[in-house]
């Protein structure tokens, strides 16, 4: 790793390296509950809405007791709508409330509420995992990428998962724009997930790109 790359990496992780799961209060581990919460967050982040609103809505859902597939399924549609509304997730609240209920039902019926079973069905292959994730209502290619780039912190099988948005952010900062060389800058799956989240945030703003470059000089 060059001195320049290390300086940029240090600034990125220090200032922007909180994962979206961490921001939503999810203590991510390879266990059914936090993995399901990450799926919910990925669903919310998939809509054309700010990440801050999606994170706030996820927190409200979990606070209301809908942080497990059973809790989500058993909640009434109106309860889910109300929780989303408290997080200001109003533009898509009714449709999303339906999707979350249907997704919880699917997870319980097909994988007994445990996304590790989905991973094992896909034999740990990230493309197959993405394909299965897209069977959940509200999860398309974007949502699958969000889930996979965060879950690589606890699923080494899918490392490195660095989607186009992450690689675009890396390119703007002069970091490697290819998955393998970029992944080699991180020391662990957890750090790679943090780096991915930081690069997604940076990719959205030229001002932030300039700030990171300036601080790394």
Tab-separated table of C-alpha atoms in Angstrom:
chain	number	residue	atom	x	y	z
A	1	UNK	CA	0.000	0.000	0.000
A	2	UNK	CA	1.396	3.394	-0.963
A	3	UNK	CA	1.656	6.236	1.539
A	4	UNK	CA	-1.002	8.146	-0.367
A	5	UNK	CA	-3.440	5.215	-0.349
A	6	UNK	CA	-2.867	4.680	3.370
A	7	UNK	CA	-3.478	8.349	4.146
A	8	UNK	CA	-6.729	8.336	2.139
A	9	UNK	CA	-7.815	5.067	3.764
A	10	UNK	CA	-7.179	6.421	7.267
A	11	UNK	CA	-9.244	9.559	6.604
A	12	UNK	CA	-12.063	7.559	5.024
A	13	UNK	CA	-12.373	5.098	7.889
A	14	UNK	CA	-12.023	7.766	10.555
A	15	UNK	CA	-14.603	10.187	9.136
A	16	UNK	CA	-17.014	8.058	7.133
A	17	UNK	CA	-16.308	4.454	8.104
A	18	UNK	CA	-19.459	3.630	10.070
A	19	UNK	CA	-21.384	0.916	8.263
A	20	UNK	CA	-25.027	1.604	7.494
A	21	UNK	CA	-25.891	-1.325	9.779
A	22	UNK	CA	-23.915	0.310	12.571
A	23	UNK	CA	-25.655	3.615	11.939
A	24	UNK	CA	-29.012	1.836	12.313
A	25	UNK	CA	-27.947	0.312	15.643
A	26	UNK	CA	-27.584	-3.216	14.245
A	27	UNK	CA	-24.872	-5.179	16.073
A	28	UNK	CA	-24.058	-7.292	13.059
A	29	UNK	CA	-23.070	-10.901	13.653
A	30	UNK	CA	-23.653	-14.212	11.923
A	31	UNK	CA	-26.948	-14.749	13.750
A	32	UNK	CA	-30.550	-14.760	12.477
A	33	UNK	CA	-31.768	-11.583	14.183
A	34	UNK	CA	-29.098	-9.075	13.055
A	35	UNK	CA	-28.958	-10.645	9.591
A	36	UNK	CA	-32.704	-10.128	9.229
A	37	UNK	CA	-32.386	-6.549	10.463
A	38	UNK	CA	-29.763	-5.943	7.779
A	39	UNK	CA	-32.209	-7.295	5.174
A	40	UNK	CA	-34.856	-4.851	6.415
A	41	UNK	CA	-32.354	-1.988	6.223
A	42	UNK	CA	-31.324	-2.992	2.690
A	43	UNK	CA	-35.006	-2.960	1.691
A	44	UNK	CA	-35.450	0.550	3.088
A	45	UNK	CA	-32.230	1.844	1.535
A	46	UNK	CA	-33.283	0.533	-1.886
A	47	UNK	CA	-35.968	3.193	-2.315
A	48	UNK	CA	-35.287	6.633	-3.780
A	49	UNK	CA	-35.014	8.185	-0.349
A	50	UNK	CA	-32.137	9.535	1.728
A	51	UNK	CA	-30.035	7.050	3.663
A	52	UNK	CA	-30.662	9.073	6.834
A	53	UNK	CA	-34.418	8.592	6.524
A	54	UNK	CA	-33.994	4.878	5.755
A	55	UNK	CA	-31.795	4.425	8.837
A	56	UNK	CA	-34.267	6.338	11.013
A	57	UNK	CA	-37.144	4.198	9.744
A	58	UNK	CA	-35.208	0.996	10.461
A	59	UNK	CA	-34.592	2.153	14.030
A	60	UNK	CA	-38.310	2.836	14.508
A	61	UNK	CA	-39.259	-0.605	13.174
A	62	UNK	CA	-36.783	-2.334	15.489
A	63	UNK	CA	-37.831	-0.204	18.477
A	64	UNK	CA	-41.443	-1.256	17.855
A	65	UNK	CA	-40.470	-4.936	18.078
A	66	UNK	CA	-40.260	-5.737	14.370
A	67	UNK	CA	-36.582	-6.708	14.348
A	68	UNK	CA	-37.300	-10.393	13.741
A	69	UNK	CA	-39.212	-11.962	10.849
A	70	UNK	CA	-41.866	-13.240	13.257
A	71	UNK	CA	-42.250	-9.800	14.839
A	72	UNK	CA	-42.527	-8.192	11.399
A	73	UNK	CA	-45.017	-10.761	10.110
A	74	UNK	CA	-47.215	-10.602	13.202
A	75	UNK	CA	-47.373	-6.799	13.268
A	76	UNK	CA	-50.422	-5.341	11.565
A	77	UNK	CA	-49.954	-3.527	8.280
A	78	UNK	CA	-50.986	-0.286	10.000
A	79	UNK	CA	-48.438	-0.830	12.783
A	80	UNK	CA	-45.700	-1.127	10.180
A	81	UNK	CA	-46.949	1.968	8.354
A	82	UNK	CA	-46.987	3.914	11.626
A	83	UNK	CA	-43.430	2.874	12.511
A	84	UNK	CA	-42.190	3.884	9.071
A	85	UNK	CA	-44.002	7.207	9.438
A	86	UNK	CA	-42.262	7.906	12.749
A	87	UNK	CA	-38.988	7.539	10.835
A	88	UNK	CA	-40.335	10.010	8.217
A	89	UNK	CA	-40.344	7.232	5.607
A	90	UNK	CA	-43.657	8.525	4.303
A	91	UNK	CA	-43.452	8.561	0.539
A	92	UNK	CA	-43.195	4.766	0.299
A	93	UNK	CA	-44.639	3.759	3.659
A	94	UNK	CA	-47.750	1.845	2.568
A	95	UNK	CA	-46.052	-0.140	-0.180
A	96	UNK	CA	-43.018	-0.831	2.006
A	97	UNK	CA	-45.177	-1.999	4.918
A	98	UNK	CA	-46.701	-4.606	2.603
A	99	UNK	CA	-43.314	-5.675	1.220
A	100	UNK	CA	-41.796	-6.084	4.685
A	101	UNK	CA	-44.697	-8.260	5.815
A	102	UNK	CA	-44.514	-10.424	2.697
A	103	UNK	CA	-40.724	-10.672	2.938
A	104	UNK	CA	-40.891	-11.820	6.565
A	105	UNK	CA	-43.426	-14.474	5.559
A	106	UNK	CA	-41.143	-15.691	2.766
A	107	UNK	CA	-38.118	-15.886	5.060
A	108	UNK	CA	-40.035	-17.847	7.684
A	109	UNK	CA	-41.612	-20.236	5.202
A	110	UNK	CA	-38.601	-20.961	3.011
A	111	UNK	CA	-35.586	-20.516	5.294
A	112	UNK	CA	-37.102	-20.873	8.779
A	113	UNK	CA	-36.356	-17.211	9.497
A	114	UNK	CA	-32.604	-17.718	9.123
A	115	UNK	CA	-30.682	-16.054	6.287
A	116	UNK	CA	-27.748	-18.381	6.950
A	117	UNK	CA	-29.895	-21.088	5.367
A	118	UNK	CA	-30.240	-18.912	2.269
A	119	UNK	CA	-26.456	-18.449	2.191
A	120	UNK	CA	-25.904	-22.189	2.511
A	121	UNK	CA	-28.444	-22.930	-0.229
A	122	UNK	CA	-26.404	-20.616	-2.455
A	123	UNK	CA	-23.204	-22.417	-1.375
A	124	UNK	CA	-21.742	-19.096	-0.231
A	125	UNK	CA	-21.574	-17.745	-3.787
A	126	UNK	CA	-22.328	-14.033	-3.750
A	127	UNK	CA	-24.027	-14.048	-7.154
A	128	UNK	CA	-26.324	-16.896	-6.120
A	129	UNK	CA	-26.988	-15.189	-2.782
A	130	UNK	CA	-27.881	-11.989	-4.654
A	131	UNK	CA	-30.274	-13.928	-6.875
A	132	UNK	CA	-32.049	-15.436	-3.854
A	133	UNK	CA	-32.160	-12.073	-2.053
A	134	UNK	CA	-33.930	-10.584	-5.050
A	135	UNK	CA	-36.838	-12.932	-4.412
A	136	UNK	CA	-37.703	-10.727	-1.423
A	137	UNK	CA	-40.182	-7.944	-2.237
A	138	UNK	CA	-38.370	-4.626	-2.504
A	139	UNK	CA	-34.920	-6.147	-2.993
A	140	UNK	CA	-33.504	-5.647	-6.475
A	141	UNK	CA	-29.873	-5.519	-7.617
A	142	UNK	CA	-29.249	-2.366	-5.552
A	143	UNK	CA	-30.672	-3.889	-2.372
A	144	UNK	CA	-28.743	-7.114	-2.885
A	145	UNK	CA	-25.515	-5.120	-3.268
A	146	UNK	CA	-26.267	-3.135	-0.105
A	147	UNK	CA	-26.838	-6.340	1.865
A	148	UNK	CA	-23.743	-8.083	0.509
A	149	UNK	CA	-21.300	-5.217	0.961
A	150	UNK	CA	-22.392	-4.910	4.619
A	151	UNK	CA	-22.668	-8.640	5.398
A	152	UNK	CA	-19.121	-9.322	4.192
A	153	UNK	CA	-18.114	-8.124	7.667
A	154	UNK	CA	-19.426	-11.453	9.037
A	155	UNK	CA	-19.700	-13.641	5.907
A	156	UNK	CA	-16.141	-14.152	4.644
A	157	UNK	CA	-17.570	-16.370	1.888
A	158	UNK	CA	-18.786	-13.315	-0.056
A	159	UNK	CA	-15.602	-11.242	0.219
A	160	UNK	CA	-14.793	-9.104	-1.571
A	161	UNK	CA	-18.155	-7.708	-2.602
A	162	UNK	CA	-17.486	-4.268	-4.030
A	163	UNK	CA	-20.206	-2.984	-6.329
A	164	UNK	CA	-20.019	-0.239	-8.954
A	165	UNK	CA	-20.913	2.551	-6.528
A	166	UNK	CA	-18.054	1.554	-4.198
A	167	UNK	CA	-15.578	1.284	-7.072
A	168	UNK	CA	-16.699	4.650	-8.474
A	169	UNK	CA	-16.052	6.237	-5.083
A	170	UNK	CA	-12.613	4.636	-4.983
A	171	UNK	CA	-11.790	5.960	-8.439
A	172	UNK	CA	-12.712	9.514	-7.432
A	173	UNK	CA	-10.158	9.317	-4.626
A	174	UNK	CA	-7.390	7.735	-6.688
A	175	UNK	CA	-7.758	4.361	-4.980
A	176	UNK	CA	-7.778	1.118	-6.999
A	177	UNK	CA	-10.900	0.833	-9.124
A	178	UNK	CA	-10.775	-2.961	-9.310
A	179	UNK	CA	-12.275	-5.159	-6.598
A	180	UNK	CA	-9.254	-7.301	-5.666
A	181	UNK	CA	-6.656	-4.508	-5.386
A	182	UNK	CA	-9.118	-2.336	-3.447
A	183	UNK	CA	-10.007	-5.210	-1.091
A	184	UNK	CA	-6.314	-5.739	-0.352
A	185	UNK	CA	-6.223	-2.305	1.316
A	186	UNK	CA	-8.500	-3.608	4.104
A	187	UNK	CA	-7.231	-5.831	6.889
A	188	UNK	CA	-10.478	-7.721	7.560
A	189	UNK	CA	-14.003	-8.250	6.343
A	190	UNK	CA	-15.226	-5.759	8.922
A	191	UNK	CA	-12.805	-3.108	7.688
A	192	UNK	CA	-13.784	-3.822	4.088
A	193	UNK	CA	-17.457	-3.302	4.951
A	194	UNK	CA	-16.544	-0.015	6.636
A	195	UNK	CA	-14.452	1.056	3.654
A	196	UNK	CA	-17.336	0.208	1.311
A	197	UNK	CA	-19.785	2.306	3.327
A	198	UNK	CA	-17.319	5.211	3.405
A	199	UNK	CA	-16.791	5.081	-0.358
A	200	UNK	CA	-20.544	5.017	-0.994
A	201	UNK	CA	-20.947	8.152	1.107
A	202	UNK	CA	-18.017	9.866	-0.598
A	203	UNK	CA	-19.207	8.928	-4.096
A	204	UNK	CA	-22.303	11.102	-3.644
A	205	UNK	CA	-20.501	14.407	-3.114
A	206	UNK	CA	-17.633	16.134	-4.901
A	207	UNK	CA	-17.232	18.342	-1.822
A	208	UNK	CA	-16.625	15.251	0.317
A	209	UNK	CA	-14.145	13.869	-2.230
A	210	UNK	CA	-12.196	17.125	-2.067
A	211	UNK	CA	-12.332	17.139	1.725
A	212	UNK	CA	-10.900	13.628	2.002
A	213	UNK	CA	-8.134	14.376	-0.511
A	214	UNK	CA	-7.209	17.560	1.318
A	215	UNK	CA	-7.126	15.875	4.744
A	216	UNK	CA	-4.996	13.034	3.379
A	217	UNK	CA	-2.259	15.314	2.011
